[in-house]
JSON list of C-alpha atoms in Angstrom, two decimals:
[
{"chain": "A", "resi": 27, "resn": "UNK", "atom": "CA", "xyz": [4.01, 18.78, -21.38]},
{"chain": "A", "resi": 28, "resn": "UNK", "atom": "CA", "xyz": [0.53, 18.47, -23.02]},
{"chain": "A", "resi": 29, "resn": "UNK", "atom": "CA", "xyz": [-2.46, 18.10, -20.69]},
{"chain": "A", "resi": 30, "resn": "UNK", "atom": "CA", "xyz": [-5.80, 18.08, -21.17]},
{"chain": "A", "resi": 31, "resn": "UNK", "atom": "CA", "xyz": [-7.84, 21.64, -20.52]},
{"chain": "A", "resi": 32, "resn": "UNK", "atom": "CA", "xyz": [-11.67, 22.23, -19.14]},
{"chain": "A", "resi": 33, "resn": "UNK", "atom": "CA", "xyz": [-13.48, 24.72, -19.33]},
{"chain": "A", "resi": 34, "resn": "UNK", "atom": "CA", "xyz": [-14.92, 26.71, -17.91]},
{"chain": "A", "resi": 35, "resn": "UNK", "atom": "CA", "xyz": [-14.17, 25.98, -14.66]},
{"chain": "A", "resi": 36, "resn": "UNK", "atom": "CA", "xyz": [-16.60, 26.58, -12.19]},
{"chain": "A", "resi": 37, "resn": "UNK", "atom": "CA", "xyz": [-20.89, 26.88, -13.65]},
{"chain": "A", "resi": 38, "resn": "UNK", "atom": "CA", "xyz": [-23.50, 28.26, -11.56]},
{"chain": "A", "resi": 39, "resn": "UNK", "atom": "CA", "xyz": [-27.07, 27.12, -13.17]},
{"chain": "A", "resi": 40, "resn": "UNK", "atom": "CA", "xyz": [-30.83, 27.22, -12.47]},
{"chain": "A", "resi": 41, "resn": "UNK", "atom": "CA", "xyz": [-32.77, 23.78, -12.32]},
{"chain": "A", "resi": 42, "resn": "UNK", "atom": "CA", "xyz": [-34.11, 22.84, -16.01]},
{"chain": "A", "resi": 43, "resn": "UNK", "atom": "CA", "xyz": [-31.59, 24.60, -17.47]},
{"chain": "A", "resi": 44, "resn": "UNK", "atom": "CA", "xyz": [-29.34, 23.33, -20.60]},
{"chain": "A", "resi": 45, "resn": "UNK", "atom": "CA", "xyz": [-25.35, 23.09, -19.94]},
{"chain": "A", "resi": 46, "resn": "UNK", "atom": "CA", "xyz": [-22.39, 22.46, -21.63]},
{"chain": "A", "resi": 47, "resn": "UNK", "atom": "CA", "xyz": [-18.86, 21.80, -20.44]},
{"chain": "A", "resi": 48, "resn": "UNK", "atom": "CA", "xyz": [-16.13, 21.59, -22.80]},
{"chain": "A", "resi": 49, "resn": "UNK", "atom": "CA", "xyz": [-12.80, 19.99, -22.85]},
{"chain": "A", "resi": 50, "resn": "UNK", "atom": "CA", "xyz": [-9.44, 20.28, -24.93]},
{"chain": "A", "resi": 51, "resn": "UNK", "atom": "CA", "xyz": [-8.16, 16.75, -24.89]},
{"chain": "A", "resi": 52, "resn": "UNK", "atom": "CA", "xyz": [-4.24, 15.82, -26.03]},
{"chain": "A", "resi": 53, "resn": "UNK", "atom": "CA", "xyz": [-3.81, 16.54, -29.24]},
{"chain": "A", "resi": 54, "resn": "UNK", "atom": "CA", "xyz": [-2.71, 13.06, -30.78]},
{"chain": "A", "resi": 55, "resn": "UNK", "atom": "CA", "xyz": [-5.06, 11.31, -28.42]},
{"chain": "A", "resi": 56, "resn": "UNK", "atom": "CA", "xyz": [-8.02, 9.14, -29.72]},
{"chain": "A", "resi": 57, "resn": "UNK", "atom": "CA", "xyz": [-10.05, 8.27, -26.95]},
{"chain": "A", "resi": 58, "resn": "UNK", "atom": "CA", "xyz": [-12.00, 10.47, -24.98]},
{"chain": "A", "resi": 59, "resn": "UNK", "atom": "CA", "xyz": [-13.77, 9.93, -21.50]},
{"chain": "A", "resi": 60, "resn": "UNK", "atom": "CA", "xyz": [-15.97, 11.81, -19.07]},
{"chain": "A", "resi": 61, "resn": "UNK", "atom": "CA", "xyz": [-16.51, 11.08, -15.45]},
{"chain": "A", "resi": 62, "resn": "UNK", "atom": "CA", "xyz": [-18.34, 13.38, -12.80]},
{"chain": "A", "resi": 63, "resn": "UNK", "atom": "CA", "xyz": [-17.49, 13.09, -9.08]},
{"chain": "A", "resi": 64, "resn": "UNK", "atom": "CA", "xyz": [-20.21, 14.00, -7.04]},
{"chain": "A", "resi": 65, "resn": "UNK", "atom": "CA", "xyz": [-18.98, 15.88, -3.54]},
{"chain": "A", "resi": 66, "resn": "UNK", "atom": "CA", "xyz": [-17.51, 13.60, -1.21]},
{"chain": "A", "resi": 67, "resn": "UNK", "atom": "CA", "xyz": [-18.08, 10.08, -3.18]},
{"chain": "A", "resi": 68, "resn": "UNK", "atom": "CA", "xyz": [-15.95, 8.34, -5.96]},
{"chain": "A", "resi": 69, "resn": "UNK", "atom": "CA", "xyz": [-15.08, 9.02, -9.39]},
{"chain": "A", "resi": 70, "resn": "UNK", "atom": "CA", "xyz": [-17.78, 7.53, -11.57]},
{"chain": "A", "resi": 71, "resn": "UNK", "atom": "CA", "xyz": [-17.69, 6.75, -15.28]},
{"chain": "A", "resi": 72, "resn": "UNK", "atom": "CA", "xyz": [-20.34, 8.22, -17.54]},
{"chain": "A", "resi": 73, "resn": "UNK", "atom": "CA", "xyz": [-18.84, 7.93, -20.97]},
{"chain": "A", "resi": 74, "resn": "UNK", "atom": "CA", "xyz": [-16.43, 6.93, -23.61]},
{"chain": "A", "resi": 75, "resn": "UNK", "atom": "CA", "xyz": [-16.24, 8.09, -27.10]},
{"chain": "A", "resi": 76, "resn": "UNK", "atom": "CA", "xyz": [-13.89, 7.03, -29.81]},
{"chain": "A", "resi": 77, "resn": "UNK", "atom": "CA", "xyz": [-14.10, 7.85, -33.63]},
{"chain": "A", "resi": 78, "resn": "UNK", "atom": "CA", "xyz": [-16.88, 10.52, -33.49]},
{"chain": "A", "resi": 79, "resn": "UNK", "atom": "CA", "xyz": [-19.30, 8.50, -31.12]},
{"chain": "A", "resi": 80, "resn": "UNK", "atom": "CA", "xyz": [-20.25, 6.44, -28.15]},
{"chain": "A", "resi": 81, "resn": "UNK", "atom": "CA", "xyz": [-18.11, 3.38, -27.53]},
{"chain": "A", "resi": 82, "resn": "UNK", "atom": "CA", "xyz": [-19.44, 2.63, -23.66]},
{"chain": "A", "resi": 83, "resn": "UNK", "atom": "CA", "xyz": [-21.86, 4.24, -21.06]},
{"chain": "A", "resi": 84, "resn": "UNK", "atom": "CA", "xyz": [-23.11, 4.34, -18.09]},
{"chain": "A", "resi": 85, "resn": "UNK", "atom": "CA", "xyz": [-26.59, 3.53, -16.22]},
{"chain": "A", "resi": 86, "resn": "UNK", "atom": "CA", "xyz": [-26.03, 7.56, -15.01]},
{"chain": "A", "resi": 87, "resn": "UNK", "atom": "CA", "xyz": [-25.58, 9.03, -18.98]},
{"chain": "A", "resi": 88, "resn": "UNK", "atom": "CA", "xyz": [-29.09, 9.25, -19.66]},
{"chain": "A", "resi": 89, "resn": "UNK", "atom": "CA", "xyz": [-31.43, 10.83, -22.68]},
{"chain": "A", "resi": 90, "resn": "UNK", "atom": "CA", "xyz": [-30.64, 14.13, -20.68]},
{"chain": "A", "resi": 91, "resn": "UNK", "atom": "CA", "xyz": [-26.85, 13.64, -21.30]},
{"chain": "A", "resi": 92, "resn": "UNK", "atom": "CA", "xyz": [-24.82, 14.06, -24.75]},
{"chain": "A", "resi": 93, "resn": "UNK", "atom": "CA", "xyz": [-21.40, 14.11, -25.89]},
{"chain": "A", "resi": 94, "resn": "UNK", "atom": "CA", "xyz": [-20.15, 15.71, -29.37]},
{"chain": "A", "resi": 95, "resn": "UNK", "atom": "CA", "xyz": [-16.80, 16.44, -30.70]},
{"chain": "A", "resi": 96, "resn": "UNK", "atom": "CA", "xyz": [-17.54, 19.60, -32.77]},
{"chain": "A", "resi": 97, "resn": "UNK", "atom": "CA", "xyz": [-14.61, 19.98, -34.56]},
{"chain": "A", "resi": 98, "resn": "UNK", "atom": "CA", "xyz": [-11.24, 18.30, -34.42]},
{"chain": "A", "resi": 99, "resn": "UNK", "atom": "CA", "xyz": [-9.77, 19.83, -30.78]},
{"chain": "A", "resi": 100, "resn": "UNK", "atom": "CA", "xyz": [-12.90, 20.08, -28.58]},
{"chain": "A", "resi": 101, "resn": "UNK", "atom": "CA", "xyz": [-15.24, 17.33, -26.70]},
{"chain": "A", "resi": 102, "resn": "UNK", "atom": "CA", "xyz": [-18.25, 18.72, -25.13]},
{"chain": "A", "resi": 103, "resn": "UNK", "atom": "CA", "xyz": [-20.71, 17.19, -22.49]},
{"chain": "A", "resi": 104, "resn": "UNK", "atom": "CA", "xyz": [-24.21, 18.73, -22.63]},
{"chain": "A", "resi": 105, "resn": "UNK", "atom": "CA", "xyz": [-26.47, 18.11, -20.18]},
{"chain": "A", "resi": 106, "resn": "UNK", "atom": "CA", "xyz": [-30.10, 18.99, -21.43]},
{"chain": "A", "resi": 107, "resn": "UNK", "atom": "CA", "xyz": [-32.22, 19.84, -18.95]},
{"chain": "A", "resi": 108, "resn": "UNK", "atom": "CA", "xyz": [-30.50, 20.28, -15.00]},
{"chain": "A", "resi": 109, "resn": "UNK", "atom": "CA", "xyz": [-31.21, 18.27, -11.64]},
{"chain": "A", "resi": 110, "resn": "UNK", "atom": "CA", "xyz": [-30.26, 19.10, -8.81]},
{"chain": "A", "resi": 111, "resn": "UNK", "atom": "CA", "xyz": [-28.37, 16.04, -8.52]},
{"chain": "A", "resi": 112, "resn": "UNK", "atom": "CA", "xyz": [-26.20, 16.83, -11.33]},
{"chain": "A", "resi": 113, "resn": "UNK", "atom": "CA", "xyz": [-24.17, 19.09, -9.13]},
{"chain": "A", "resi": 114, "resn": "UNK", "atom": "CA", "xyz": [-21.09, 17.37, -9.45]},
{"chain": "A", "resi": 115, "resn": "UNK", "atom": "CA", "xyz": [-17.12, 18.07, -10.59]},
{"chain": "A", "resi": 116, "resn": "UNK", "atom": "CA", "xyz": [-17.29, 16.91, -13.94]},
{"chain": "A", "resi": 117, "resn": "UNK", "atom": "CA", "xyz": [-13.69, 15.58, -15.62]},
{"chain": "A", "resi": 118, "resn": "UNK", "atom": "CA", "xyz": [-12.85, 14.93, -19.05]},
{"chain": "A", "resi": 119, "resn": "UNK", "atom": "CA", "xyz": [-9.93, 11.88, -20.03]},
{"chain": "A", "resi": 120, "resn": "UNK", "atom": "CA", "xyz": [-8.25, 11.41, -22.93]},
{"chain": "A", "resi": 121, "resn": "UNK", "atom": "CA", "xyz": [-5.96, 8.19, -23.91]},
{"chain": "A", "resi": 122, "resn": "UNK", "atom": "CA", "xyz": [-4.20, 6.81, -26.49]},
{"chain": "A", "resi": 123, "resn": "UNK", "atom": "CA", "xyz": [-4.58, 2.92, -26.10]},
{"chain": "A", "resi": 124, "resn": "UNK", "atom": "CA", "xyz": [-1.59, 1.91, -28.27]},
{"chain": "A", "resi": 125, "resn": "UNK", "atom": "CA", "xyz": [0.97, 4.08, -26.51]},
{"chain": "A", "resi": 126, "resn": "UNK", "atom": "CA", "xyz": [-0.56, 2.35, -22.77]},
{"chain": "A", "resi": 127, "resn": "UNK", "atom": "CA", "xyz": [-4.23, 2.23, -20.93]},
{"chain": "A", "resi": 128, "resn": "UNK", "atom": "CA", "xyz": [-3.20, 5.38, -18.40]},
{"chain": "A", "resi": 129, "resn": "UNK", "atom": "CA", "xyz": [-6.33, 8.30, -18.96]},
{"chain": "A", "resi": 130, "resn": "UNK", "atom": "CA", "xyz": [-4.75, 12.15, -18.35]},
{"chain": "A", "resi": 131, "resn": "UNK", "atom": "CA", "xyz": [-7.78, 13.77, -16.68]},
{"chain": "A", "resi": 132, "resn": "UNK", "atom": "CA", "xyz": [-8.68, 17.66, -17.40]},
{"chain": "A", "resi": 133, "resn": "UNK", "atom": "CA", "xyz": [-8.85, 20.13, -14.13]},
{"chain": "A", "resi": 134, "resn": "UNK", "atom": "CA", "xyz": [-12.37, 19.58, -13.43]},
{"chain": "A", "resi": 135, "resn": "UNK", "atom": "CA", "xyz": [-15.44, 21.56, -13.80]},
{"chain": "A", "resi": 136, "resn": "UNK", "atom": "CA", "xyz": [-17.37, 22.32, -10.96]},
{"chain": "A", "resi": 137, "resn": "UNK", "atom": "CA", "xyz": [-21.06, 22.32, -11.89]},
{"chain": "A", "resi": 138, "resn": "UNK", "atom": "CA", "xyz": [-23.41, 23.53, -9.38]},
{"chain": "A", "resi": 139, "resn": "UNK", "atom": "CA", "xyz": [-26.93, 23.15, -9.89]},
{"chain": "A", "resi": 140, "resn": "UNK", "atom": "CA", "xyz": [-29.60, 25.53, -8.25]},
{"chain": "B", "resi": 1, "resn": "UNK", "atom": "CA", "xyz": [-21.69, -1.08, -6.64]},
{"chain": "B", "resi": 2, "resn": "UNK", "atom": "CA", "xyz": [-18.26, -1.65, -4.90]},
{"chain": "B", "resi": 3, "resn": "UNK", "atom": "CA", "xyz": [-16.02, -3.56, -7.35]},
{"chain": "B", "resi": 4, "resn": "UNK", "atom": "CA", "xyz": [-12.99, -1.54, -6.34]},
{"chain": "B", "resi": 5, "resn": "UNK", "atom": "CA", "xyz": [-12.51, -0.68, -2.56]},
{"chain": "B", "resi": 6, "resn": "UNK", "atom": "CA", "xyz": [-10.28, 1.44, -0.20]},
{"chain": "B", "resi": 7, "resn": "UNK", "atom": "CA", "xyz": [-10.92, 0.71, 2.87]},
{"chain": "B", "resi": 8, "resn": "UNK", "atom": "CA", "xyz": [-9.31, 3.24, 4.49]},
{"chain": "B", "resi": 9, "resn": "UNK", "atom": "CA", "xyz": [-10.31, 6.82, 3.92]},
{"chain": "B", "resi": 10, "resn": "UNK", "atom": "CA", "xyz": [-7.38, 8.17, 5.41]},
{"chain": "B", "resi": 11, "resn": "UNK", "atom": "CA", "xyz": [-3.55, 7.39, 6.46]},
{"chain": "B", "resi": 12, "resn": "UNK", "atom": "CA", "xyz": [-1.42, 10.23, 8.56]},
{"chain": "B", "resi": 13, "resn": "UNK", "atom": "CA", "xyz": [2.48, 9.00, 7.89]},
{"chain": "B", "resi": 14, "resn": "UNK", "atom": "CA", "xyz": [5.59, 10.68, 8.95]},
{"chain": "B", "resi": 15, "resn": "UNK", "atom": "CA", "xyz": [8.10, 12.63, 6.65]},
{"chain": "B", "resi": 16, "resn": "UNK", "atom": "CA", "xyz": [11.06, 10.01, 5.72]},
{"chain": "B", "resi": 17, "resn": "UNK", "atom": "CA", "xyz": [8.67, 7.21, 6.44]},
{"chain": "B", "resi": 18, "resn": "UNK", "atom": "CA", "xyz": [6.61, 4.79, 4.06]},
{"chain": "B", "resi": 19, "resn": "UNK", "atom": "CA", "xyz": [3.53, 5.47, 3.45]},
{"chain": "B", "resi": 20, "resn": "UNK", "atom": "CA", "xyz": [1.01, 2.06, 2.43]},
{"chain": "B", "resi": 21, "resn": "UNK", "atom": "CA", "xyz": [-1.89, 2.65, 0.86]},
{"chain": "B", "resi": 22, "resn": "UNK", "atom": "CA", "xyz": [-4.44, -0.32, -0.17]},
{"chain": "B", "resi": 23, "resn": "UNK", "atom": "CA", "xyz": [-7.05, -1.08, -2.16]},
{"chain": "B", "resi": 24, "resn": "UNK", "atom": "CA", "xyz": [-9.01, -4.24, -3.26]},
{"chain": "B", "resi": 25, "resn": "UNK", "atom": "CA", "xyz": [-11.06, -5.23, -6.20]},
{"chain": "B", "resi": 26, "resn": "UNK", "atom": "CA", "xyz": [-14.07, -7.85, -6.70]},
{"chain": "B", "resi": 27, "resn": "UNK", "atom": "CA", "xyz": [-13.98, -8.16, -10.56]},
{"chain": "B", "resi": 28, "resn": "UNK", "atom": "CA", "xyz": [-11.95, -11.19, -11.55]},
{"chain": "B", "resi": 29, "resn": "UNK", "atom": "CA", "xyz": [-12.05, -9.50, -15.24]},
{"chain": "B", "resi": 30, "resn": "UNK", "atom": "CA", "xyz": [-10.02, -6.25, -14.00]},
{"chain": "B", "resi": 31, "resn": "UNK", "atom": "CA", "xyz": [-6.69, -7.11, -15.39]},
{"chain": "B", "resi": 32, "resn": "UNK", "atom": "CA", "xyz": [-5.12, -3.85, -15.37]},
{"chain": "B", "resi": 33, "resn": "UNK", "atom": "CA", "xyz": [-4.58, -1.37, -12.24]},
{"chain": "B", "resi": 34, "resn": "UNK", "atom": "CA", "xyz": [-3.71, 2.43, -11.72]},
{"chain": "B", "resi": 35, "resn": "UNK", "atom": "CA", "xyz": [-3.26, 4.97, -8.64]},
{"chain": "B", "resi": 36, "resn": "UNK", "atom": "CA", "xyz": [-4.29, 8.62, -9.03]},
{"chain": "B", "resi": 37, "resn": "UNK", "atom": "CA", "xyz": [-3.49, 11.02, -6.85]},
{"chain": "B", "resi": 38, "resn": "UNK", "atom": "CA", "xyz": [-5.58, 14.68, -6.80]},
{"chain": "B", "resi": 39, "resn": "UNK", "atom": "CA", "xyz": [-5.24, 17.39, -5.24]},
{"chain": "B", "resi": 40, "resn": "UNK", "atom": "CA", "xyz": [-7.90, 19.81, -3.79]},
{"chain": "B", "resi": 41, "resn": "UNK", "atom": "CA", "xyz": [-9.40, 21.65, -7.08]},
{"chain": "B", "resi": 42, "resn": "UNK", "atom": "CA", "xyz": [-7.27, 19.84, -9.61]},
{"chain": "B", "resi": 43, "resn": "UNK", "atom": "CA", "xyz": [-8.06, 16.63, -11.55]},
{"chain": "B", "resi": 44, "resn": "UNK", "atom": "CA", "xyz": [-6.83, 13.39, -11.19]},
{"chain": "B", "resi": 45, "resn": "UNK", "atom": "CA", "xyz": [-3.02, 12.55, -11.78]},
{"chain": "B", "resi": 46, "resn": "UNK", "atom": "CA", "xyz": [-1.89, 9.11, -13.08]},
{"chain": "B", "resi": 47, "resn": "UNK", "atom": "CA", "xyz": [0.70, 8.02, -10.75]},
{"chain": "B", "resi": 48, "resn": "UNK", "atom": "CA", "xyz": [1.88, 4.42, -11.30]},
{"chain": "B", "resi": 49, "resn": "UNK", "atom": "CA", "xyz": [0.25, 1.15, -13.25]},
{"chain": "B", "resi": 50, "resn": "UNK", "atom": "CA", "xyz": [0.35, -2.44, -13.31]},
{"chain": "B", "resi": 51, "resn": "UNK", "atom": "CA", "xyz": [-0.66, -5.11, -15.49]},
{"chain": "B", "resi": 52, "resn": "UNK", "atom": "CA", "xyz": [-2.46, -8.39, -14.05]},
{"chain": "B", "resi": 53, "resn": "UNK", "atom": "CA", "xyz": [0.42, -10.17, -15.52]},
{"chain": "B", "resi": 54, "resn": "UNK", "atom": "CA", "xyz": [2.95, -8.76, -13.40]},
{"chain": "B", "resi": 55, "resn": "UNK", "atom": "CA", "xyz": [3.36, -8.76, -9.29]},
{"chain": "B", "resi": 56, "resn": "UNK", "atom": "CA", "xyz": [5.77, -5.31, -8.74]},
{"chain": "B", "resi": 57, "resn": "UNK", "atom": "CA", "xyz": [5.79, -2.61, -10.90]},
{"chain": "B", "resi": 58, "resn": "UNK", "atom": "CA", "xyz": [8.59, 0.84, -9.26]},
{"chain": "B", "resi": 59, "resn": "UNK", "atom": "CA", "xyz": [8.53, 4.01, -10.37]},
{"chain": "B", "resi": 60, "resn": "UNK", "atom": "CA", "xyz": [11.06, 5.82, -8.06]},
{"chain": "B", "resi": 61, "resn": "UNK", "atom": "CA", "xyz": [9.74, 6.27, -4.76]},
{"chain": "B", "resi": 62, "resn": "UNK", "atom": "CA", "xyz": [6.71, 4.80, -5.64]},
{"chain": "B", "resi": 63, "resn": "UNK", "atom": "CA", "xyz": [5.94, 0.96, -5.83]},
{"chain": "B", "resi": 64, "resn": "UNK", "atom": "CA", "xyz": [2.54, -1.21, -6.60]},
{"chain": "B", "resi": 65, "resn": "UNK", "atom": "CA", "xyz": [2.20, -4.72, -5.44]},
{"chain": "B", "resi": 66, "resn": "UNK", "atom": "CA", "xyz": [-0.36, -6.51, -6.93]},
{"chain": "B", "resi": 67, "resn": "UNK", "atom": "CA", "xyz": [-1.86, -9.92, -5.44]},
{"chain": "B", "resi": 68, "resn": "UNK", "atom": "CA", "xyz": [-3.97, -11.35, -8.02]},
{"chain": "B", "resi": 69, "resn": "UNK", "atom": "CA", "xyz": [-5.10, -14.66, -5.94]},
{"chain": "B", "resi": 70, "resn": "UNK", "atom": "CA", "xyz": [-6.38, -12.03, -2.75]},
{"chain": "B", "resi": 71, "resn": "UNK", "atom": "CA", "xyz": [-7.91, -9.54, -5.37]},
{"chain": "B", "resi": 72, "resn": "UNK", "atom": "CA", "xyz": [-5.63, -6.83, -3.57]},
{"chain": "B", "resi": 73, "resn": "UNK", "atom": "CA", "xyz": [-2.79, -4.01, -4.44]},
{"chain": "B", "resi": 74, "resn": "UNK", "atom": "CA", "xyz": [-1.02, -1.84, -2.64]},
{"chain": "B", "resi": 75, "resn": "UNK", "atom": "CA", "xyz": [1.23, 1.42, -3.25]},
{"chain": "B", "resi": 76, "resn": "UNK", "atom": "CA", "xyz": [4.13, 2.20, -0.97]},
{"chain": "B", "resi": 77, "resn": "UNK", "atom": "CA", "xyz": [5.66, 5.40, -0.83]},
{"chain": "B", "resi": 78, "resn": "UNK", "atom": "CA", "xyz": [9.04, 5.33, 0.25]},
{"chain": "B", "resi": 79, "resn": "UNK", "atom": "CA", "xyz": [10.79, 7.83, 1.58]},
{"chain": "B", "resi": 80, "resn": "UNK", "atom": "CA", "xyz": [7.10, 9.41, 2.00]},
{"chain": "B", "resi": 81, "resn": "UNK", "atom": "CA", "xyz": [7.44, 13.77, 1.37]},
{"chain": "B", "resi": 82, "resn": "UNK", "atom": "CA", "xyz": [5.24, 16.64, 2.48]},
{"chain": "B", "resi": 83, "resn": "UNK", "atom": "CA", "xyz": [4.29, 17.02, -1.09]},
{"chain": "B", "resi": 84, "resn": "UNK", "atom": "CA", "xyz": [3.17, 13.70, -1.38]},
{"chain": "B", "resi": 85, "resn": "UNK", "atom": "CA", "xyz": [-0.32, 14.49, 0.61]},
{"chain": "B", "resi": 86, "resn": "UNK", "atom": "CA", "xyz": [-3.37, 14.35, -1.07]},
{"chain": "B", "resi": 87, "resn": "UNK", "atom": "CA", "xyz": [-6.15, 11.87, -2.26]},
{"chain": "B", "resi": 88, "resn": "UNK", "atom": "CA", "xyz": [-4.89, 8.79, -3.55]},
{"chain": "B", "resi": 89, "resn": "UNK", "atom": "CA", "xyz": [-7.09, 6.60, -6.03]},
{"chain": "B", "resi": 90, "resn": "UNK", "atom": "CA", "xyz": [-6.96, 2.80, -7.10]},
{"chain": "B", "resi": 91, "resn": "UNK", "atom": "CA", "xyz": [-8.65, 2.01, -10.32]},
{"chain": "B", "resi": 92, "resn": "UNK", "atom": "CA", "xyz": [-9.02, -1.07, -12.49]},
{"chain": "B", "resi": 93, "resn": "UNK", "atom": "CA", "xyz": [-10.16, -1.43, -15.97]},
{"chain": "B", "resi": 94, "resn": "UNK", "atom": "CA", "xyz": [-10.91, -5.03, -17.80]},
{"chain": "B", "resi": 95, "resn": "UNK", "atom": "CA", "xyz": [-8.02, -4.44, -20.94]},
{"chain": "B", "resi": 96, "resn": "UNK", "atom": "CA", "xyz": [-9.39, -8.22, -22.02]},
{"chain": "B", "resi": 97, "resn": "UNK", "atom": "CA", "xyz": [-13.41, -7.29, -22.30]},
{"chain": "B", "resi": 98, "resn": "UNK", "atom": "CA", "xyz": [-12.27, -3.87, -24.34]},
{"chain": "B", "resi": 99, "resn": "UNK", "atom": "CA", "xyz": [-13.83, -1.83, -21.09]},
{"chain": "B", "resi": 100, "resn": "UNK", "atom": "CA", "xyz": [-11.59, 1.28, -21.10]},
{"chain": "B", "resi": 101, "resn": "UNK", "atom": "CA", "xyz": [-14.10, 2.68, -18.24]},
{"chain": "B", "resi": 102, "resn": "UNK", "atom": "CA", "xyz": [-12.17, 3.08, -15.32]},
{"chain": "B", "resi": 103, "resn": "UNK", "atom": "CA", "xyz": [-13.50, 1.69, -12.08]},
{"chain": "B", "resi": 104, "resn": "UNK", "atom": "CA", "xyz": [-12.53, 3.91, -9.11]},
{"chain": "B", "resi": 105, "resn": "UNK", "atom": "CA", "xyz": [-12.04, 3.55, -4.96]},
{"chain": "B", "resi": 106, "resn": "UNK", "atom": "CA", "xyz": [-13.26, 5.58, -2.47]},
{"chain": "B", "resi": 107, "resn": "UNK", "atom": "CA", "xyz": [-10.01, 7.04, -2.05]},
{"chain": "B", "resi": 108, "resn": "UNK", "atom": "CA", "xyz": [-7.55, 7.31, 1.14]},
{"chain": "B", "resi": 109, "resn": "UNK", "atom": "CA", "xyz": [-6.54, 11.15, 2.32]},
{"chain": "B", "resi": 110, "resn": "UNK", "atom": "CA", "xyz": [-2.89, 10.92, 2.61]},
{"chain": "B", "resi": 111, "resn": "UNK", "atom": "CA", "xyz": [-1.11, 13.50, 5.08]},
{"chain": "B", "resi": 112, "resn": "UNK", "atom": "CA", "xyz": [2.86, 13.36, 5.33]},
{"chain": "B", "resi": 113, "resn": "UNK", "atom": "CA", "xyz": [3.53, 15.03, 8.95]},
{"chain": "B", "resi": 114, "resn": "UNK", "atom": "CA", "xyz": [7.12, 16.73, 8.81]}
]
């Protein structure tokens, strides 16, 4: 069964620092999400992005906070410049909307902040 | 924030018995409902959905009830397993304002004693 892949999965970084966490989403899917999860509160939305940019955000997807789809398999979340806040699990969704609304979340990334 | 709530942040149920899990919602414009369930480490997993249009939607042992006039749905596990403990997650979207942004609960800890 196709699911949706993150990597990598656990990233240790200093304060200030630039990441990026990338995600494999289904293959025929269109739409592509990301939500972070910071430790012991709920999922929260930071993103949508359908035909090569930004359909919806969030109050929390800020100037330090991009999304790109490099080339036709990969969806990447780069977060510019670190907080210490931003330690969070980050997941990616994909979805095709015509087939029904359900999102197939990625494994997570675990982004620690230092 | 709290447009979708789970009150309860965790349930202990027997093995064999049902297992009800709740969750309500303060957005009159959510018209479409899913339950995740996730495991420690892992992402979310789409479990069952439901439409505002319908009441009941089953899928095996698993069952959503939706109340649209008390803002409120429910799952119900029946028979509930060992296998069946984890997180559970309610989440709504609005299909009608084009929001594909899932909005997530809390979450209730489910543990099936054997």
């Amino acid at each position: 069964e196709p699911e949706v892949t993150q990597t990598p999965s656990h990233q240790v970084t200093q304060m200030g620092q630039e990441v990026i966490l990338r995600c494999v989403p289904i293959s025929n899917h269109l739409y592509f999400y990301w939500y972070r999860q910071i430790l012991g509160q709920k999922v929260e939305f930071l993103v949508s992005f359908y035909n090569n940019e930004i359909s919806e955000k969030s109050e929390i997807f800020d100037d330090q906070f991009s999304v790109e789809r490099p080339d036709g398999s990969n969806f990447t979340l780069k977060i510019r410049s670190t907080k210490l806040e931003d330690s969070a699990m980050y997941f990616c969704a994909s979805i095709t909307p015509a087939a029904s609304y359900e999102q197939y979340f990625g494994p997570g990334t675990r982004l620690t902040v230092t | 924030d709290q447009q979708v709530k789970q009150n309860s942040p965790s349930l202990s149920v027997q093995e064999g018995r049902i297992s009800i899990l709740n969750c309500d919602y303060t957005n009159s414009m959510f018209d479409y409902f899913l339950w995740y369930k996730k495991y420690p480490a892992e992402g979310p997993t789409f479990l069952i959905s439901i439409s505002s249009i319908k009441d009941k939607n089953e899928d095996g042992r698993f069952t959503v009830f939706l109340n649209k006039s008390a803002k409120h749905l429910s799952l119900h596990i029946v028979p509930s397993q060992p296998g069946d403990s984890a997180v559970y997650f309610c989440a709504a979207l609005s299909v009608i304002q084009g929001a594909q942004k899932l909005v997530f609960g809390q979450g209730t800890r489910l543990t099936i004693n054997p």
